[in-house]
Amino acid sequence: MKTLIFIVFFLFVTPVNLTDALRNQVESNEVIMNFPELAKLQGHPCEEHDVITQDGYVLKLFHIPGKRGLPILLMHGILDSSDTWIIKGKKSLAVALANTGHDIWLGNCRGNHYSRRHVSLNPDLDDIFWDFSFREHGYHDLPALIDTILNNTGATKLNAIGHSQGNSIFYVLGATRPEYNERVNLLIALAPVSFLHHMGHPWGPVVKLIPEMGSYFKSHGIVEILNQRSLFYKLLKFLCHQPIGYAICVQGVIFTFFGKDIEELPPAVWPIIFRHVPDSTSIKNLIHYGQVTRTKRFSHFDYGVKKNLVLYNSSSPPEYDHSRVGMRVVLLAAENDMVCRPNDVAILRRKLPNVVRYAVINRTEYSHLDFVWAENNHIYLFPLVFDMLKNYDL
Ligand SMILES: *[C@@H]1O[C@H](CO)[C@@H](O)[C@H](O)[C@H]1NC(C)=O
Ligand SMILES: *[C@@H]1O[C@H](CO)[C@@H](O)[C@H](O)[C@H]1NC(C)=O
Ligand SMILES: *[C@@H]1O[C@H](CO)[C@@H](O)[C@H](O)[C@H]1NC(C)=O
């Protein structure tokens, strides 16, 4: 098992030699629509903004204008992008919100294909571009996105909806830049990842290997994972699109690691999903989440004693202080979420000072990925979201 996981992870990042025939097939250019094109297909005009962070990253922020209530910022999870909120068309949350007149903004964290840009660094050549984790998404990316939205709309606060990592980053923000607690009226946290103590089988062996993988990647100069233009990415996509791909990619990997819900995530939807997912991030981000899981602490990045002492004046990295996250939070969990276990959400709930509502989705099979891609979220999820937006609007 251990060896198998190791091999699979190395395959993700190591260049693969392919025969020419296979190479042509793999690289055949499928036309993939971007966010504004997908929005237009649903009858919504979409603006694009390039947002520059304090440390020079250029982030893509999409905007579907609307007049109802506060602006809403939607933040995707790890290895994902803004597209996740729209790829299922009318069954997607972005479309449901836009159709009811909400003013919605869709952010992209540094490192994914929309935000793989910097004012001076080249992500293909400069390793330092990839020296970030969810800490930088919270400390740098969110403030730049939030300020851009507030400046553009004249609003003093916004509502936020985050999926998975898309809400961890708000806890980093609230704990490290407390002034931003005032600017978030309400955070609706879908699959609220912060503590990962209970992420047991099947993640256990993977998490154990993370330090070894970290050193392997470091010694081989590998800093990015799942670049969409890489040959390996194209090969993976090709594999997942084959009939056998469903067994390997979906049943073997996705359902095992994120929770199985065949009715809500049926075979027919996966080819659509695989056009947009997964997306790139830094190896450092994966390692940081690995540290959170192993240490059972939602802490700053652990650089080892020597550098920790310099950076933090402490041999181990300090925890993010949840008691400083003053913004109102709604926590929505699911029983069959294999990443974000209800037991871990319970810990988060005790630590956050301003949880206004906690709910478990009323479906036993509901999984980590159902929050973004389920067939029937108009039954399971949207009523809760609309209810919260209505109850807590200014
Ligand atoms: C927003 O406006 C304030 C005040 O005019 C300005 O200081 C800040 O740089 C602006 N931020 C962004 C991201 O545009
Ligand atoms: C570093 O930590 C020590 C003890 O933990 C403390 O006495 C000292 O004031 C700290 N230094 C700084 C610069 O915070
Ligand atoms: C949960 O769903 C079942 C049917 O699937 C329904 O009978 C029940 O009323 C629902 N409960 C809540 C709290 O919505």
PDB file of C-alpha atoms in Angstrom, residues 183-323:
ATOM      1  CA  ARG A 183     -15.300  43.261   6.518  1.00  0.00           C
ATOM      2  CA  VAL A 184     -16.845  39.774   6.458  1.00  0.00           C
ATOM      3  CA  ASN A 185     -20.506  39.937   7.459  1.00  0.00           C
ATOM      4  CA  LEU A 186     -20.977  36.171   7.291  1.00  0.00           C
ATOM      5  CA  LEU A 187     -18.845  33.204   6.249  1.00  0.00           C
ATOM      6  CA  ILE A 188     -20.776  30.150   5.071  1.00  0.00           C
ATOM      7  CA  ALA A 189     -18.268  27.318   5.482  1.00  0.00           C
ATOM      8  CA  LEU A 190     -19.014  24.269   3.314  1.00  0.00           C
ATOM      9  CA  ALA A 191     -17.015  21.219   4.473  1.00  0.00           C
ATOM     10  CA  PRO A 192     -15.175  23.410   7.012  1.00  0.00           C
ATOM     11  CA  VAL A 193     -11.575  22.218   7.009  1.00  0.00           C
ATOM     12  CA  SER A 194      -9.372  23.397   9.853  1.00  0.00           C
ATOM     13  CA  PHE A 195      -8.678  20.455  12.168  1.00  0.00           C
ATOM     14  CA  LEU A 196      -7.929  17.126  10.521  1.00  0.00           C
ATOM     15  CA  HIS A 197      -7.505  14.832  13.562  1.00  0.00           C
ATOM     16  CA  HIS A 198     -10.141  12.341  12.468  1.00  0.00           C
ATOM     17  CA  MET A 199      -9.154  11.980   8.845  1.00  0.00           C
ATOM     18  CA  GLY A 200      -8.393   8.277   9.314  1.00  0.00           C
ATOM     19  CA  HIS A 201      -8.577   5.544   6.726  1.00  0.00           C
ATOM     20  CA  PRO A 202      -7.759   5.871   3.802  1.00  0.00           C
ATOM     21  CA  TRP A 203      -5.723   9.034   4.399  1.00  0.00           C
ATOM     22  CA  GLY A 204      -3.525   7.576   7.167  1.00  0.00           C
ATOM     23  CA  PRO A 205      -0.828   6.005   4.946  1.00  0.00           C
ATOM     24  CA  VAL A 206      -0.738   9.055   2.657  1.00  0.00           C
ATOM     25  CA  VAL A 207      -0.317  11.485   5.530  1.00  0.00           C
ATOM     26  CA  LYS A 208       2.459   9.350   7.064  1.00  0.00           C
ATOM     27  CA  LEU A 209       4.387   9.578   3.797  1.00  0.00           C
ATOM     28  CA  ILE A 210       4.157  13.340   3.450  1.00  0.00           C
ATOM     29  CA  PRO A 211       7.515  14.141   5.153  1.00  0.00           C
ATOM     30  CA  GLU A 212       9.330  11.616   2.915  1.00  0.00           C
ATOM     31  CA  MET A 213       7.588  12.947  -0.153  1.00  0.00           C
ATOM     32  CA  GLY A 214       8.458  16.475   0.926  1.00  0.00           C
ATOM     33  CA  SER A 215      12.173  15.666   1.011  1.00  0.00           C
ATOM     34  CA  TYR A 216      11.951  13.827  -2.318  1.00  0.00           C
ATOM     35  CA  PHE A 217      10.279  16.793  -3.992  1.00  0.00           C
ATOM     36  CA  LYS A 218      12.724  19.225  -2.440  1.00  0.00           C
ATOM     37  CA  SER A 219      15.803  17.280  -3.552  1.00  0.00           C
ATOM     38  CA  HIS A 220      14.374  17.027  -7.093  1.00  0.00           C
ATOM     39  CA  GLY A 221      13.416  20.697  -7.296  1.00  0.00           C
ATOM     40  CA  ILE A 222       9.702  19.905  -7.642  1.00  0.00           C
ATOM     41  CA  VAL A 223       7.654  22.813  -6.283  1.00  0.00           C
ATOM     42  CA  GLU A 224       4.360  22.660  -8.169  1.00  0.00           C
ATOM     43  CA  ILE A 225       1.760  19.912  -8.439  1.00  0.00           C
ATOM     44  CA  LEU A 226      -0.715  19.308 -11.309  1.00  0.00           C
ATOM     45  CA  ASN A 227       0.254  22.047 -13.752  1.00  0.00           C
ATOM     46  CA  GLN A 228      -2.517  21.790 -16.349  1.00  0.00           C
ATOM     47  CA  ARG A 229      -0.104  22.272 -19.246  1.00  0.00           C
ATOM     48  CA  SER A 230       2.212  19.446 -18.160  1.00  0.00           C
ATOM     49  CA  LEU A 231       2.296  16.237 -20.140  1.00  0.00           C
ATOM     50  CA  PHE A 232       1.537  14.241 -17.031  1.00  0.00           C
ATOM     51  CA  TYR A 233      -1.590  16.270 -16.412  1.00  0.00           C
ATOM     52  CA  LYS A 234      -2.760  15.570 -19.955  1.00  0.00           C
ATOM     53  CA  LEU A 235      -2.009  11.884 -19.516  1.00  0.00           C
ATOM     54  CA  LEU A 236      -3.974  11.784 -16.279  1.00  0.00           C
ATOM     55  CA  LYS A 237      -6.902  13.511 -17.936  1.00  0.00           C
ATOM     56  CA  PHE A 238      -6.747  11.078 -20.841  1.00  0.00           C
ATOM     57  CA  LEU A 239      -6.714   8.121 -18.442  1.00  0.00           C
ATOM     58  CA  CYS A 240      -9.658   9.401 -16.415  1.00  0.00           C
ATOM     59  CA  HIS A 241     -11.687   9.900 -19.609  1.00  0.00           C
ATOM     60  CA  GLN A 242     -11.365   6.223 -20.665  1.00  0.00           C
ATOM     61  CA  PRO A 243     -14.004   3.661 -19.573  1.00  0.00           C
ATOM     62  CA  ILE A 244     -11.396   2.079 -17.282  1.00  0.00           C
ATOM     63  CA  GLY A 245     -10.665   5.606 -16.010  1.00  0.00           C
ATOM     64  CA  TYR A 246     -13.960   5.723 -14.166  1.00  0.00           C
ATOM     65  CA  ALA A 247     -12.963   2.665 -12.120  1.00  0.00           C
ATOM     66  CA  ILE A 248      -9.509   4.046 -11.362  1.00  0.00           C
ATOM     67  CA  CYS A 249     -10.035   7.784 -11.009  1.00  0.00           C
ATOM     68  CA  VAL A 250     -13.549   7.958  -9.577  1.00  0.00           C
ATOM     69  CA  GLN A 251     -14.247   4.685  -7.776  1.00  0.00           C
ATOM     70  CA  GLY A 252     -10.626   3.975  -6.875  1.00  0.00           C
ATOM     71  CA  VAL A 253      -9.384   7.400  -5.832  1.00  0.00           C
ATOM     72  CA  ILE A 254     -12.104  10.038  -5.535  1.00  0.00           C
ATOM     73  CA  PHE A 255     -14.864   8.015  -3.845  1.00  0.00           C
ATOM     74  CA  THR A 256     -12.348   6.355  -1.521  1.00  0.00           C
ATOM     75  CA  PHE A 257     -10.638   9.549  -0.400  1.00  0.00           C
ATOM     76  CA  PHE A 258     -13.548  12.022  -0.450  1.00  0.00           C
ATOM     77  CA  GLY A 259     -16.657   9.915   0.202  1.00  0.00           C
ATOM     78  CA  LYS A 260     -18.830   7.851  -2.135  1.00  0.00           C
ATOM     79  CA  ASP A 261     -22.179   9.151  -3.348  1.00  0.00           C
ATOM     80  CA  ILE A 262     -23.020   7.582  -6.707  1.00  0.00           C
ATOM     81  CA  GLU A 263     -26.543   8.969  -6.918  1.00  0.00           C
ATOM     82  CA  GLU A 264     -25.416  12.554  -6.478  1.00  0.00           C
ATOM     83  CA  LEU A 265     -22.162  12.162  -8.435  1.00  0.00           C
ATOM     84  CA  PRO A 266     -23.175   9.719 -11.208  1.00  0.00           C
ATOM     85  CA  PRO A 267     -20.800   8.439 -13.944  1.00  0.00           C
ATOM     86  CA  ALA A 268     -22.156  10.856 -16.574  1.00  0.00           C
ATOM     87  CA  VAL A 269     -20.973  13.995 -14.743  1.00  0.00           C
ATOM     88  CA  TRP A 270     -17.312  13.039 -14.360  1.00  0.00           C
ATOM     89  CA  PRO A 271     -16.201  13.840 -17.936  1.00  0.00           C
ATOM     90  CA  ILE A 272     -17.521  17.382 -17.357  1.00  0.00           C
ATOM     91  CA  ILE A 273     -15.822  17.692 -13.986  1.00  0.00           C
ATOM     92  CA  PHE A 274     -12.488  16.382 -15.309  1.00  0.00           C
ATOM     93  CA  ARG A 275     -12.392  19.175 -17.894  1.00  0.00           C
ATOM     94  CA  HIS A 276     -11.751  21.621 -15.054  1.00  0.00           C
ATOM     95  CA  VAL A 277     -10.420  19.643 -12.109  1.00  0.00           C
ATOM     96  CA  PRO A 278      -7.871  19.162 -10.612  1.00  0.00           C
ATOM     97  CA  ASP A 279      -5.946  22.420 -10.787  1.00  0.00           C
ATOM     98  CA  SER A 280      -2.402  23.302  -9.721  1.00  0.00           C
ATOM     99  CA  THR A 281      -1.043  24.344  -6.330  1.00  0.00           C
ATOM    100  CA  SER A 282       2.303  24.295  -4.518  1.00  0.00           C
ATOM    101  CA  ILE A 283       3.871  21.202  -2.963  1.00  0.00           C
ATOM    102  CA  LYS A 284       4.357  23.383   0.128  1.00  0.00           C
ATOM    103  CA  ASN A 285       0.587  23.739   0.484  1.00  0.00           C
ATOM    104  CA  LEU A 286       0.129  19.943   0.571  1.00  0.00           C
ATOM    105  CA  ILE A 287       2.945  19.630   3.097  1.00  0.00           C
ATOM    106  CA  HIS A 288       1.380  22.318   5.306  1.00  0.00           C
ATOM    107  CA  TYR A 289      -1.938  20.423   5.379  1.00  0.00           C
ATOM    108  CA  GLY A 290       0.040  17.231   6.107  1.00  0.00           C
ATOM    109  CA  GLN A 291       1.561  18.978   9.141  1.00  0.00           C
ATOM    110  CA  VAL A 292      -1.878  20.074  10.346  1.00  0.00           C
ATOM    111  CA  THR A 293      -3.081  16.476  10.090  1.00  0.00           C
ATOM    112  CA  ARG A 294      -0.097  14.850  11.804  1.00  0.00           C
ATOM    113  CA  THR A 295       0.315  17.377  14.613  1.00  0.00           C
ATOM    114  CA  LYS A 296      -3.438  17.837  15.195  1.00  0.00           C
ATOM    115  CA  ARG A 297      -2.730  21.566  15.306  1.00  0.00           C
ATOM    116  CA  PHE A 298      -3.904  24.262  12.877  1.00  0.00           C
ATOM    117  CA  SER A 299      -0.510  25.964  12.970  1.00  0.00           C
ATOM    118  CA  HIS A 300       1.860  28.087  10.962  1.00  0.00           C
ATOM    119  CA  PHE A 301       4.214  26.184   8.623  1.00  0.00           C
ATOM    120  CA  ASP A 302       6.835  24.060  10.410  1.00  0.00           C
ATOM    121  CA  TYR A 303      10.269  24.842   8.925  1.00  0.00           C
ATOM    122  CA  GLY A 304      12.250  22.843  11.502  1.00  0.00           C
ATOM    123  CA  VAL A 305      13.604  24.113  14.827  1.00  0.00           C
ATOM    124  CA  LYS A 306      16.322  26.425  13.511  1.00  0.00           C
ATOM    125  CA  LYS A 307      14.184  28.462  11.148  1.00  0.00           C
ATOM    126  CA  ASN A 308      11.158  28.295  13.464  1.00  0.00           C
ATOM    127  CA  LEU A 309      13.194  30.033  16.176  1.00  0.00           C
ATOM    128  CA  VAL A 310      14.082  32.831  13.767  1.00  0.00           C
ATOM    129  CA  LEU A 311      10.575  33.208  12.351  1.00  0.00           C
ATOM    130  CA  TYR A 312       8.382  32.485  15.355  1.00  0.00           C
ATOM    131  CA  ASN A 313      10.722  32.758  18.386  1.00  0.00           C
ATOM    132  CA  SER A 314       9.654  29.216  19.199  1.00  0.00           C
ATOM    133  CA  SER A 315      10.943  25.768  18.261  1.00  0.00           C
ATOM    134  CA  SER A 316       7.518  24.640  17.046  1.00  0.00           C
ATOM    135  CA  PRO A 317       5.198  26.810  14.938  1.00  0.00           C
ATOM    136  CA  PRO A 318       2.445  28.666  16.816  1.00  0.00           C
ATOM    137  CA  GLU A 319      -1.194  27.747  16.244  1.00  0.00           C
ATOM    138  CA  TYR A 320      -3.547  30.129  14.481  1.00  0.00           C
ATOM    139  CA  ASP A 321      -5.700  31.612  17.201  1.00  0.00           C
ATOM    140  CA  HIS A 322      -9.308  30.785  16.338  1.00  0.00           C
ATOM    141  CA  SER A 323     -10.536  32.983  19.207  1.00  0.00           C
TER     142      SER A 323
END
